[in-house]
Structure formats: structure tokens, C-alpha cells
Tab-separated table of C-alpha atoms in Angstrom:
chain	number	residue	atom	x	y	z
A	375	MET	CA	26.162	26.265	28.627
A	376	SER	CA	25.358	24.641	25.282
A	377	GLN	CA	21.826	24.924	23.973
A	378	LYS	CA	19.904	21.672	23.625
A	379	ILE	CA	18.983	20.977	20.009
A	380	TYR	CA	15.567	19.563	19.166
A	381	ASP	CA	14.180	17.917	16.069
A	382	HIS	CA	10.574	17.070	15.202
A	383	SER	CA	8.744	14.050	13.835
A	384	ILE	CA	5.146	13.701	12.670
A	385	LYS	CA	3.406	11.073	14.795
A	386	PRO	CA	-0.126	9.675	14.361
A	387	ILE	CA	-2.320	10.784	17.260
A	388	ASP	CA	-3.335	7.163	17.970
A	389	PHE	CA	0.286	6.359	18.821
A	390	CYS	CA	1.052	9.357	21.033
A	391	ASP	CA	2.021	8.536	24.618
A	392	ASP	CA	2.078	10.225	27.999
A	393	GLY	CA	5.209	12.358	28.124
A	394	ASP	CA	5.431	13.102	24.392
A	395	VAL	CA	6.319	16.770	23.900
A	396	LEU	CA	4.329	18.823	21.414
A	397	GLY	CA	6.523	20.243	18.645
A	398	GLU	CA	4.019	22.809	17.327
A	399	ASP	CA	1.310	25.196	18.485
A	400	ILE	CA	-2.209	23.776	18.135
A	401	PHE	CA	-4.969	26.210	17.181
A	402	SER	CA	-8.729	25.824	16.908
A	403	ASP	CA	-10.419	26.438	13.562
A	404	HIS	CA	-11.156	29.963	14.830
A	405	GLY	CA	-7.507	30.731	15.510
A	406	LYS	CA	-7.549	30.288	19.291
A	407	LEU	CA	-4.399	28.749	20.781
A	408	ILE	CA	-5.372	25.401	22.314
A	409	LEU	CA	-1.972	23.934	23.192
A	410	ALA	CA	1.427	25.589	22.976
A	411	GLN	CA	4.583	24.097	21.537
A	412	GLY	CA	6.539	22.349	24.289
A	413	THR	CA	3.436	21.081	26.114
A	414	GLU	CA	3.912	17.620	27.611
A	415	LEU	CA	1.032	15.405	26.562
A	416	ASN	CA	-1.087	13.170	28.768
A	417	LYS	CA	-4.095	10.939	28.108
A	418	ASP	CA	-6.607	13.770	28.589
A	419	LEU	CA	-4.802	16.076	26.162
A	420	ILE	CA	-4.459	13.286	23.601
A	421	ARG	CA	-8.217	12.610	23.844
A	422	LYS	CA	-8.859	16.341	23.393
A	423	LEU	CA	-6.743	16.460	20.239
A	424	LYS	CA	-8.537	13.411	18.826
A	425	SER	CA	-11.925	15.012	19.540
A	426	MET	CA	-10.798	18.009	17.460
A	427	GLY	CA	-10.317	15.710	14.473
A	428	ILE	CA	-6.529	15.995	14.539
A	429	PHE	CA	-4.986	12.934	12.914
A	430	ALA	CA	-1.268	13.547	13.492
A	431	ILE	CA	0.937	16.074	15.270
A	432	GLN	CA	4.568	17.105	15.452
A	433	ILE	CA	6.413	15.595	18.410
A	434	ARG	CA	9.633	17.181	19.669
A	435	PHE	CA	12.671	15.177	20.712
A	436	SER	CA	16.317	15.932	21.368
A	437	THR	CA	18.598	15.044	18.458
A	438	GLU	CA	20.686	12.656	20.540
A	439	ASN	CA	17.565	10.548	21.142
A	440	LYS	CA	16.347	10.596	17.555
A	441	ASN	CA	15.474	7.261	16.008
A	442	SER	CA	14.854	7.817	12.301
A	443	ASP	CA	13.757	4.198	11.841
A	444	THR	CA	10.770	4.455	14.187
A	445	VAL	CA	7.584	3.064	12.656
A	446	TYR	CA	4.216	3.498	14.385
A	447	TYR	CA	1.683	0.747	13.853
A	448	ASN	CA	-1.227	-1.157	15.315
A	449	THR	CA	0.233	-4.069	17.285
A	450	ALA	CA	-3.059	-5.989	16.979
A	451	HIS	CA	-2.151	-6.736	13.348
A	452	LYS	CA	1.509	-7.524	13.927
A	453	GLN	CA	1.369	-11.275	14.640
A	454	ILE	CA	-1.067	-12.005	11.801
A	455	ILE	CA	1.130	-10.106	9.332
A	456	THR	CA	4.274	-11.801	10.668
A	457	ASP	CA	2.707	-15.261	10.323
A	458	ALA	CA	1.538	-14.511	6.771
A	459	TYR	CA	4.979	-13.192	5.810
A	460	ARG	CA	6.694	-16.289	7.200
A	461	ALA	CA	4.239	-18.502	5.315
A	462	ILE	CA	4.967	-16.771	1.992
A	463	GLU	CA	8.691	-16.671	2.760
A	464	THR	CA	8.732	-20.419	3.483
A	465	ILE	CA	6.746	-21.280	0.351
A	466	LEU	CA	8.977	-19.187	-1.904
A	467	SER	CA	12.209	-20.369	-0.290
A	468	VAL	CA	11.356	-24.048	-0.705
A	469	LEU	CA	10.179	-23.596	-4.292
A	470	TRP	CA	13.249	-21.543	-5.235
A	471	ASN	CA	15.370	-24.457	-4.016
A	472	ARG	CA	13.465	-26.666	-6.475
A	473	LYS	CA	11.805	-28.672	-3.724
A	474	THR	CA	8.125	-29.445	-3.187
A	475	ILE	CA	5.962	-27.983	-0.450
A	476	SER	CA	2.356	-28.255	0.637
A	477	VAL	CA	1.002	-24.744	0.151
A	478	LYS	CA	-2.224	-25.918	1.798
A	479	GLU	CA	-0.376	-26.318	5.115
A	480	HIS	CA	0.301	-22.568	5.126
A	481	GLU	CA	-3.062	-21.478	3.732
A	482	GLN	CA	-4.638	-20.585	7.087
A	483	HIS	CA	-2.008	-17.939	7.871
A	484	LEU	CA	-2.773	-16.308	4.514
A	485	VAL	CA	-6.535	-16.512	5.045
A	486	ASN	CA	-6.077	-14.900	8.477
A	487	LEU	CA	-4.494	-11.851	6.817
A	488	VAL	CA	-7.371	-11.633	4.333
A	489	GLN	CA	-9.911	-11.827	7.168
A	490	THR	CA	-8.051	-9.179	9.193
A	491	THR	CA	-8.073	-6.825	6.215
A	492	MET	CA	-11.788	-7.450	5.683
A	493	SER	CA	-12.710	-6.870	9.318
A	494	SER	CA	-10.466	-3.897	10.109
A	495	GLY	CA	-10.245	-2.110	6.760
A	496	ASP	CA	-7.096	-0.482	8.170
A	497	ILE	CA	-5.131	-0.946	4.975
A	498	LEU	CA	-2.650	1.883	5.544
A	499	ASP	CA	-1.458	0.403	8.830
A	500	ILE	CA	-1.260	-3.124	7.403
A	501	ILE	CA	0.687	-1.965	4.337
A	502	GLN	CA	3.022	0.105	6.529
A	503	GLN	CA	3.896	-3.005	8.521
A	504	ILE	CA	4.354	-5.102	5.375
A	505	GLN	CA	6.705	-2.524	3.839
A	506	VAL	CA	9.303	-2.872	6.628
A	507	TYR	CA	10.292	-6.314	5.306
A	508	ASP	CA	13.288	-6.577	2.976
A	509	ASP	CA	12.377	-9.291	0.468
A	510	TYR	CA	10.489	-7.630	-2.390
A	511	THR	CA	8.640	-10.700	-3.695
A	512	CYS	CA	7.399	-11.647	-0.213
A	513	LYS	CA	6.149	-8.205	0.756
A	514	HIS	CA	4.741	-7.637	-2.740
A	515	SER	CA	2.685	-10.823	-2.398
A	516	LEU	CA	1.300	-9.735	0.983
A	517	ALA	CA	0.569	-6.200	-0.209
A	518	VAL	CA	-1.193	-7.299	-3.406
A	519	GLY	CA	-3.333	-9.707	-1.391
A	520	THR	CA	-4.199	-6.914	1.042
A	521	TYR	CA	-5.033	-4.325	-1.623
A	522	ALA	CA	-7.030	-6.888	-3.626
A	523	THR	CA	-9.021	-7.892	-0.542
A	524	LEU	CA	-10.085	-4.341	0.219
A	525	LEU	CA	-10.748	-3.516	-3.439
A	526	ALA	CA	-13.013	-6.559	-3.757
A	527	THR	CA	-14.870	-5.381	-0.650
A	528	TRP	CA	-15.292	-1.884	-2.115
A	529	LEU	CA	-16.644	-3.454	-5.318
A	530	GLY	CA	-19.363	-5.188	-3.298
A	531	TYR	CA	-18.251	-8.812	-3.524
A	532	GLY	CA	-19.486	-11.229	-0.865
A	533	GLU	CA	-17.244	-12.657	1.845
A	534	SER	CA	-16.487	-15.932	0.051
A	535	ASP	CA	-15.520	-14.154	-3.179
A	536	VAL	CA	-13.395	-11.620	-1.297
A	537	LYS	CA	-11.458	-14.435	0.382
A	538	THR	CA	-10.822	-16.083	-2.993
A	539	ILE	CA	-9.626	-12.796	-4.508
A	540	GLY	CA	-7.423	-12.031	-1.498
A	541	LEU	CA	-5.865	-15.498	-1.581
A	542	ALA	CA	-5.231	-15.158	-5.325
A	543	GLY	CA	-3.428	-11.881	-4.660
A	544	LEU	CA	-1.267	-13.488	-1.993
A	545	LEU	CA	-0.273	-16.405	-4.244
A	546	HIS	CA	-0.188	-14.681	-7.652
A	547	ASP	CA	3.607	-14.501	-7.962
A	548	ILE	CA	4.824	-17.829	-6.583
A	549	GLY	CA	5.534	-18.913	-10.168
A	550	LYS	CA	8.493	-16.522	-10.148
A	551	THR	CA	10.314	-19.279	-8.280
A	552	LYS	CA	10.587	-21.044	-11.654
A	553	VAL	CA	12.557	-18.065	-13.004
A	554	ASP	CA	16.249	-17.675	-12.169
A	555	LEU	CA	16.863	-15.203	-9.340
A	556	GLU	CA	19.498	-13.395	-11.397
A	557	ILE	CA	16.751	-12.545	-13.894
A	558	ILE	CA	14.257	-11.518	-11.197
A	559	ASN	CA	16.822	-9.220	-9.532
A	560	LYS	CA	18.469	-7.907	-12.708
A	561	LYS	CA	18.801	-4.104	-12.750
A	562	ASP	CA	19.490	-3.786	-16.475
A	563	SER	CA	17.069	-4.399	-19.326
A	564	LEU	CA	16.138	-8.023	-19.964
A	565	ASN	CA	16.843	-9.663	-23.305
A	566	PHE	CA	14.136	-11.464	-25.292
A	567	SER	CA	14.873	-14.872	-23.777
A	568	GLN	CA	14.785	-13.490	-20.237
A	569	TRP	CA	11.524	-11.619	-20.867
A	570	ASP	CA	10.001	-14.813	-22.226
A	571	LYS	CA	10.802	-16.598	-18.954
A	572	VAL	CA	9.385	-13.755	-16.849
A	573	HIS	CA	6.230	-13.675	-18.983
A	574	ARG	CA	5.573	-17.317	-18.153
A	575	HIS	CA	5.451	-16.827	-14.383
A	576	PRO	CA	1.611	-16.502	-14.251
A	577	VAL	CA	1.378	-19.938	-15.904
A	578	TYR	CA	3.899	-21.338	-13.438
A	579	SER	CA	1.912	-19.849	-10.525
A	580	HIS	CA	-1.297	-21.410	-11.857
A	581	ASP	CA	0.340	-24.828	-12.236
A	582	ILE	CA	1.944	-24.791	-8.773
A	583	ILE	CA	-1.326	-23.819	-7.098
A	584	LYS	CA	-3.315	-26.425	-9.018
A	585	PHE	CA	-0.732	-29.107	-8.198
A	586	ASN	CA	-1.140	-28.187	-4.512
A	587	GLY	CA	-4.834	-29.020	-4.497
A	588	PHE	CA	-6.426	-25.645	-5.247
A	589	HIS	CA	-9.122	-26.378	-7.831
A	590	ASP	CA	-11.345	-23.282	-7.622
A	591	GLN	CA	-11.463	-22.077	-11.244
A	592	HIS	CA	-11.992	-18.453	-10.214
A	593	LEU	CA	-8.830	-18.576	-8.098
A	594	LEU	CA	-6.812	-20.278	-10.831
A	595	LYS	CA	-7.920	-17.847	-13.552
A	596	ALA	CA	-7.238	-14.831	-11.323
A	597	ILE	CA	-3.666	-16.042	-10.867
A	598	ALA	CA	-3.086	-17.119	-14.473
A	599	GLN	CA	-4.467	-13.893	-15.991
A	600	HIS	CA	-3.249	-11.167	-13.610
A	601	HIS	CA	-0.839	-9.765	-16.239
A	602	GLU	CA	-3.359	-9.770	-19.100
A	603	ARG	CA	-4.509	-6.322	-20.235
A	604	ASN	CA	-7.752	-5.117	-21.822
A	605	ASP	CA	-6.072	-3.971	-25.045
A	606	GLY	CA	-4.361	-7.326	-25.598
A	607	SER	CA	-0.898	-6.037	-24.659
A	608	GLY	CA	-0.571	-8.267	-21.591
A	609	TYR	CA	0.802	-11.759	-21.118
A	610	PRO	CA	1.056	-14.731	-21.290
A	611	LYS	CA	-1.810	-15.119	-23.817
A	612	GLY	CA	-2.511	-11.541	-24.915
A	613	LEU	CA	-6.173	-11.805	-23.890
A	614	ARG	CA	-8.536	-8.878	-24.380
A	615	ALA	CA	-11.034	-7.422	-21.914
A	616	LYS	CA	-13.979	-9.748	-22.579
A	617	ASP	CA	-11.830	-12.836	-21.986
A	618	ILE	CA	-10.118	-11.696	-18.773
A	619	HIS	CA	-11.645	-12.944	-15.518
A	620	PRO	CA	-12.927	-10.079	-13.304
A	621	TYR	CA	-10.894	-11.387	-10.355
A	622	ALA	CA	-7.754	-11.103	-12.498
A	623	GLN	CA	-8.741	-7.500	-13.302
A	624	ILE	CA	-8.776	-6.764	-9.564
A	625	ILE	CA	-5.390	-8.419	-8.990
A	626	ALA	CA	-3.980	-6.431	-11.934
A	627	VAL	CA	-4.879	-3.109	-10.290
A	628	ALA	CA	-3.551	-4.147	-6.874
A	629	ASP	CA	-0.381	-5.574	-8.439
A	630	SER	CA	0.306	-2.458	-10.525
A	631	TYR	CA	-0.287	-0.060	-7.640
A	632	HIS	CA	2.032	-1.777	-5.185
A	633	ALA	CA	4.736	-2.259	-7.815
A	634	MET	CA	4.692	1.471	-8.573
A	635	THR	CA	4.823	2.527	-4.902
A	636	THR	CA	7.718	0.279	-3.852
A	637	ASP	CA	11.447	0.444	-4.576
A	638	LYS	CA	12.644	-2.426	-6.775
A	639	SER	CA	15.998	-3.589	-8.099
A	640	TYR	CA	15.195	-2.007	-11.469
A	641	GLY	CA	13.490	1.216	-10.437
A	642	LYS	CA	12.543	3.747	-7.761
A	643	LYS	CA	9.070	4.018	-6.302
A	644	LYS	CA	6.505	6.693	-7.152
A	645	SER	CA	4.416	8.602	-4.642
A	646	HIS	CA	1.040	7.045	-3.851
A	647	VAL	CA	-0.850	9.868	-5.540
A	648	ASP	CA	1.301	9.743	-8.696
A	649	ALA	CA	0.737	5.976	-8.835
A	650	LEU	CA	-3.033	6.490	-8.629
A	651	LYS	CA	-2.806	9.004	-11.482
A	652	ASP	CA	-0.867	6.473	-13.566
A	653	LEU	CA	-3.532	3.854	-12.878
A	654	TRP	CA	-6.167	6.285	-14.137
A	655	ASN	CA	-4.145	6.890	-17.309
A	656	ASP	CA	-4.211	3.124	-17.933
A	657	ALA	CA	-7.897	2.771	-17.072
A	658	PHE	CA	-9.230	3.222	-20.603
A	659	CYS	CA	-6.828	0.971	-22.459
A	660	LYS	CA	-5.135	-1.583	-20.211
A	661	LEU	CA	-7.132	-1.819	-16.966
A	662	ASP	CA	-10.840	-1.951	-16.159
A	663	PRO	CA	-11.967	1.694	-15.657
A	664	GLU	CA	-14.692	0.873	-13.128
A	665	ILE	CA	-12.308	-1.124	-10.950
A	666	VAL	CA	-9.625	1.577	-11.184
A	667	LEU	CA	-12.075	4.352	-10.265
A	668	VAL	CA	-13.351	2.429	-7.239
A	669	PHE	CA	-9.754	1.819	-6.143
A	670	ILE	CA	-8.730	5.474	-6.564
A	671	ASN	CA	-11.766	6.750	-4.657
A	672	GLY	CA	-11.269	4.137	-1.947
A	673	MET	CA	-7.574	4.877	-1.468
A	674	MET	CA	-8.016	8.659	-1.530
A	675	GLY	CA	-10.800	8.213	1.020
A	676	LYS	CA	-8.275	6.433	3.242
A	677	TYR	CA	-5.901	9.386	2.790
A	678	MET	CA	-8.566	11.876	3.924
A	679	GLY	CA	-7.335	13.609	7.088
A	680	ARG	CA	-3.773	12.401	6.577
A	681	ILE	CA	-0.694	14.558	6.838
A	682	CYS	CA	1.080	14.960	3.503
A	683	GLN	CA	4.328	16.429	2.247
A	684	LEU	CA	4.046	18.787	-0.713
A	685	THR	CA	6.599	19.321	-3.460
A	686	ASN	CA	7.061	22.954	-2.338
A	687	GLY	CA	8.481	21.727	0.984
A	688	GLU	CA	5.382	22.406	3.082
A	689	ALA	CA	3.422	19.862	5.104
A	690	GLY	CA	-0.354	19.892	5.149
A	691	LYS	CA	-3.483	17.895	5.844
A	692	VAL	CA	-5.813	16.432	3.202
A	693	VAL	CA	-9.183	18.008	4.052
A	694	PHE	CA	-11.348	17.515	0.958
A	695	ILE	CA	-11.468	14.998	-1.892
A	696	HIS	CA	-12.999	16.149	-5.183
A	697	ARG	CA	-15.364	13.546	-6.587
A	698	ASP	CA	-14.373	14.297	-10.185
A	699	GLU	CA	-10.622	14.710	-9.500
A	700	PRO	CA	-9.865	12.638	-6.387
A	701	THR	CA	-6.073	12.717	-6.877
A	702	SER	CA	-6.028	16.548	-6.663
A	703	PRO	CA	-7.532	17.208	-3.211
A	704	ILE	CA	-7.683	20.355	-1.108
A	705	VAL	CA	-4.826	20.488	1.402
A	706	ARG	CA	-4.779	22.695	4.498
A	707	VAL	CA	-1.368	24.097	5.395
A	708	GLY	CA	-1.055	25.546	8.902
A	709	ARG	CA	-3.786	26.061	11.494
A	710	GLY	CA	-5.861	28.873	12.882
A	711	GLU	CA	-5.576	32.324	11.322
A	712	GLN	CA	-2.378	31.282	9.560
A	713	ALA	CA	-4.066	28.378	7.762
A	714	LYS	CA	-4.241	28.393	3.986
A	715	TYR	CA	-6.109	26.018	1.718
A	716	LEU	CA	-4.487	24.756	-1.474
A	717	ASP	CA	-6.776	23.314	-4.134
A	718	LEU	CA	-4.387	21.095	-6.065
A	719	ARG	CA	-6.666	21.151	-9.109
A	720	TYR	CA	-5.473	24.713	-9.679
A	721	GLU	CA	-2.062	24.752	-7.952
A	722	LYS	CA	-0.378	23.214	-10.978
A	723	ARG	CA	3.160	23.657	-9.639
A	724	ILE	CA	2.402	21.948	-6.321
A	725	LYS	CA	1.803	18.224	-5.942
A	726	ILE	CA	1.606	15.777	-3.081
A	727	LYS	CA	5.059	14.262	-2.675
A	728	GLU	CA	4.054	11.690	-0.083
A	729	ILE	CA	1.208	10.872	2.277
A	730	LEU	CA	2.263	9.978	5.813
């Protein structure tokens, strides 16, 4: 008789169901076996695991039933994200076909996403759902709006300002519809003429939004200046720090972070932690250091308790964030007596490859 082959997948505890089969032994912090590998879960056991502070576990399944495309997410957000995506998709599609559209008619779907982000704060789940979409410009717009909304909240802005910043993030790139798609999707280096067209997209975005009846100067400046940089190296005007609107500074951080953590036609994505490190490297010349630091601390706080993959092939759990070096946390590998704690400030050859 042939032996049944099993594989394992890490599954967030909030999405575990009755009948899921545990793919690992679960130990208490004192090394006592709590649940053995192969245990079939039920609601009581799932509640017990959650009470122990366990965020995610390995679930066992037979290889013939494996679905590598499974994504676990909060269904409460799904319709709002879908509506916002369709709104952005419609706006971009119409504009790319050189037709006119009333952006105002789709505004409420975008505002709903901003409000959901503000009220739930569950940015990792929202971003995970956004990332399943194929069109880069559409999902980038949604993600930047989401990151900008939460960053503005972390910075202490009031509700009205946060909504303006979130909406600016959602609409910041619609001016790319004035640039030929072959340039937007080009994998090779752009020539001077092509770069000049790309560098004008913030101006195009500003003009389209203003033409559509958006007259809030904070919103318009956030969109027009989101590619300006503190050292004057940005575009389209080469403004320096004192002349860049603070809302644009927020969009710049959100825009840079999502661009680095997403595959594009011209480059592969970086891990979330590596992207945060790159933001910090830019914090004292190109980006606002206070805004970057708040974003790094906020995002690493969201990663606290998450399962991560390390570059040495091991999986672990983020258990402590250093205040002075938030991108080099302490990671626990294993549980019980077999657990070991890796302080990534000192484990120079080990880095976080990805956070799940």
C-alpha cells in the first residue's frame, strides 16, 4: 500500500477551520507539549491557540489536495476593496482611451476604502487582498492610498486630513494615462524623451483632478509633488524640502514602499524589511526622516507576532522590535525547549526574507 504524502502550509490562526489538521507539535513556553502534530482542530482548540498568543500555525494537507494559490483574508474588507479597484480601473481605462470621465462619480468607493483603513487599521490584510490583482497601476494606486491613510493616522492627523491624504494617494498616478502604455510597461531603460514624459505624470494627475472638480489645494499639491525629493533630485520641479507639501511627503513614502515591495515590468520586488531599510537610507537626503521613522516603526509594529522566513531557510516568529533598530528584530525559531532566539542586530548573515 502506498504511503500518503503530506505537505504543510502556514495559515493565520484567525482563518483556521474545524477539521484543519495540525502540521506541527505545539509547545508551551515551558516546553510542555500542548497539541501534537496530526491533531484535528475544532473551535475550542483554535480558541486555545489564540489565547496562547499564537498568530499562525502549520496546517497539514495531502499533496493531491494542495492549492498553492490559496490566500487567506478578511472577507469583511473584500467588497470595499473590490469596489475601489473597479473604480480606479474604470477611471484609468477611460482616460487611457483618451476619453473624459467624471472622477467624482467614483469618489465614494475610494473614500470607503480610506474609511475602512482608518477604522480597522488592518493594513496587512487589506494590502494582501489588493496584491492579488494583476494590473500594476491599479493595485499600486490602491496600496499607496492605503499606506498613506494609515501613515497619516500614525502621524496624528485628524480625520478630515487623513481622508484628503488617502484620496491623494489613491489618485496620485492617474496622470500616467497621458503617457503611452509602451513607455509605462517598458522593461528596458528609458531614453531622455521617454523619461521626460514619465516625469510629467504628476502634473498630468494634478490637471486631471482639478478639471474634475477637486479644488482642495492640499489634495492638489500632494498629487503634484509626490515625486519631489528633499535634496532637489525629484521631479517635475526639483523642489527642496521647505517647498514640498507635507501631504506630498507622506505620499512619497507610501509610493516608494509599495513600488519596492511589488514586482514590476522593469524589476523584481524587495522583501518588506529590505524596503524599510532602503527607506531609512533615503530618510536623510530624499525623504522626510520623521515621516519615514514613523512609517518604519508602524509597519514593524504590524509585523510583531508574524511568522517570517529567514534567509537561512528557517521559519520563525517576530517576538521583539528594537526601538533603535526596528528592522533588525528578535526572531524566535521553534517552540518549547527547542526554541532559539535570533537577535538580527548581531546575526549579520541572517536576514528576514519575507514576512507572512
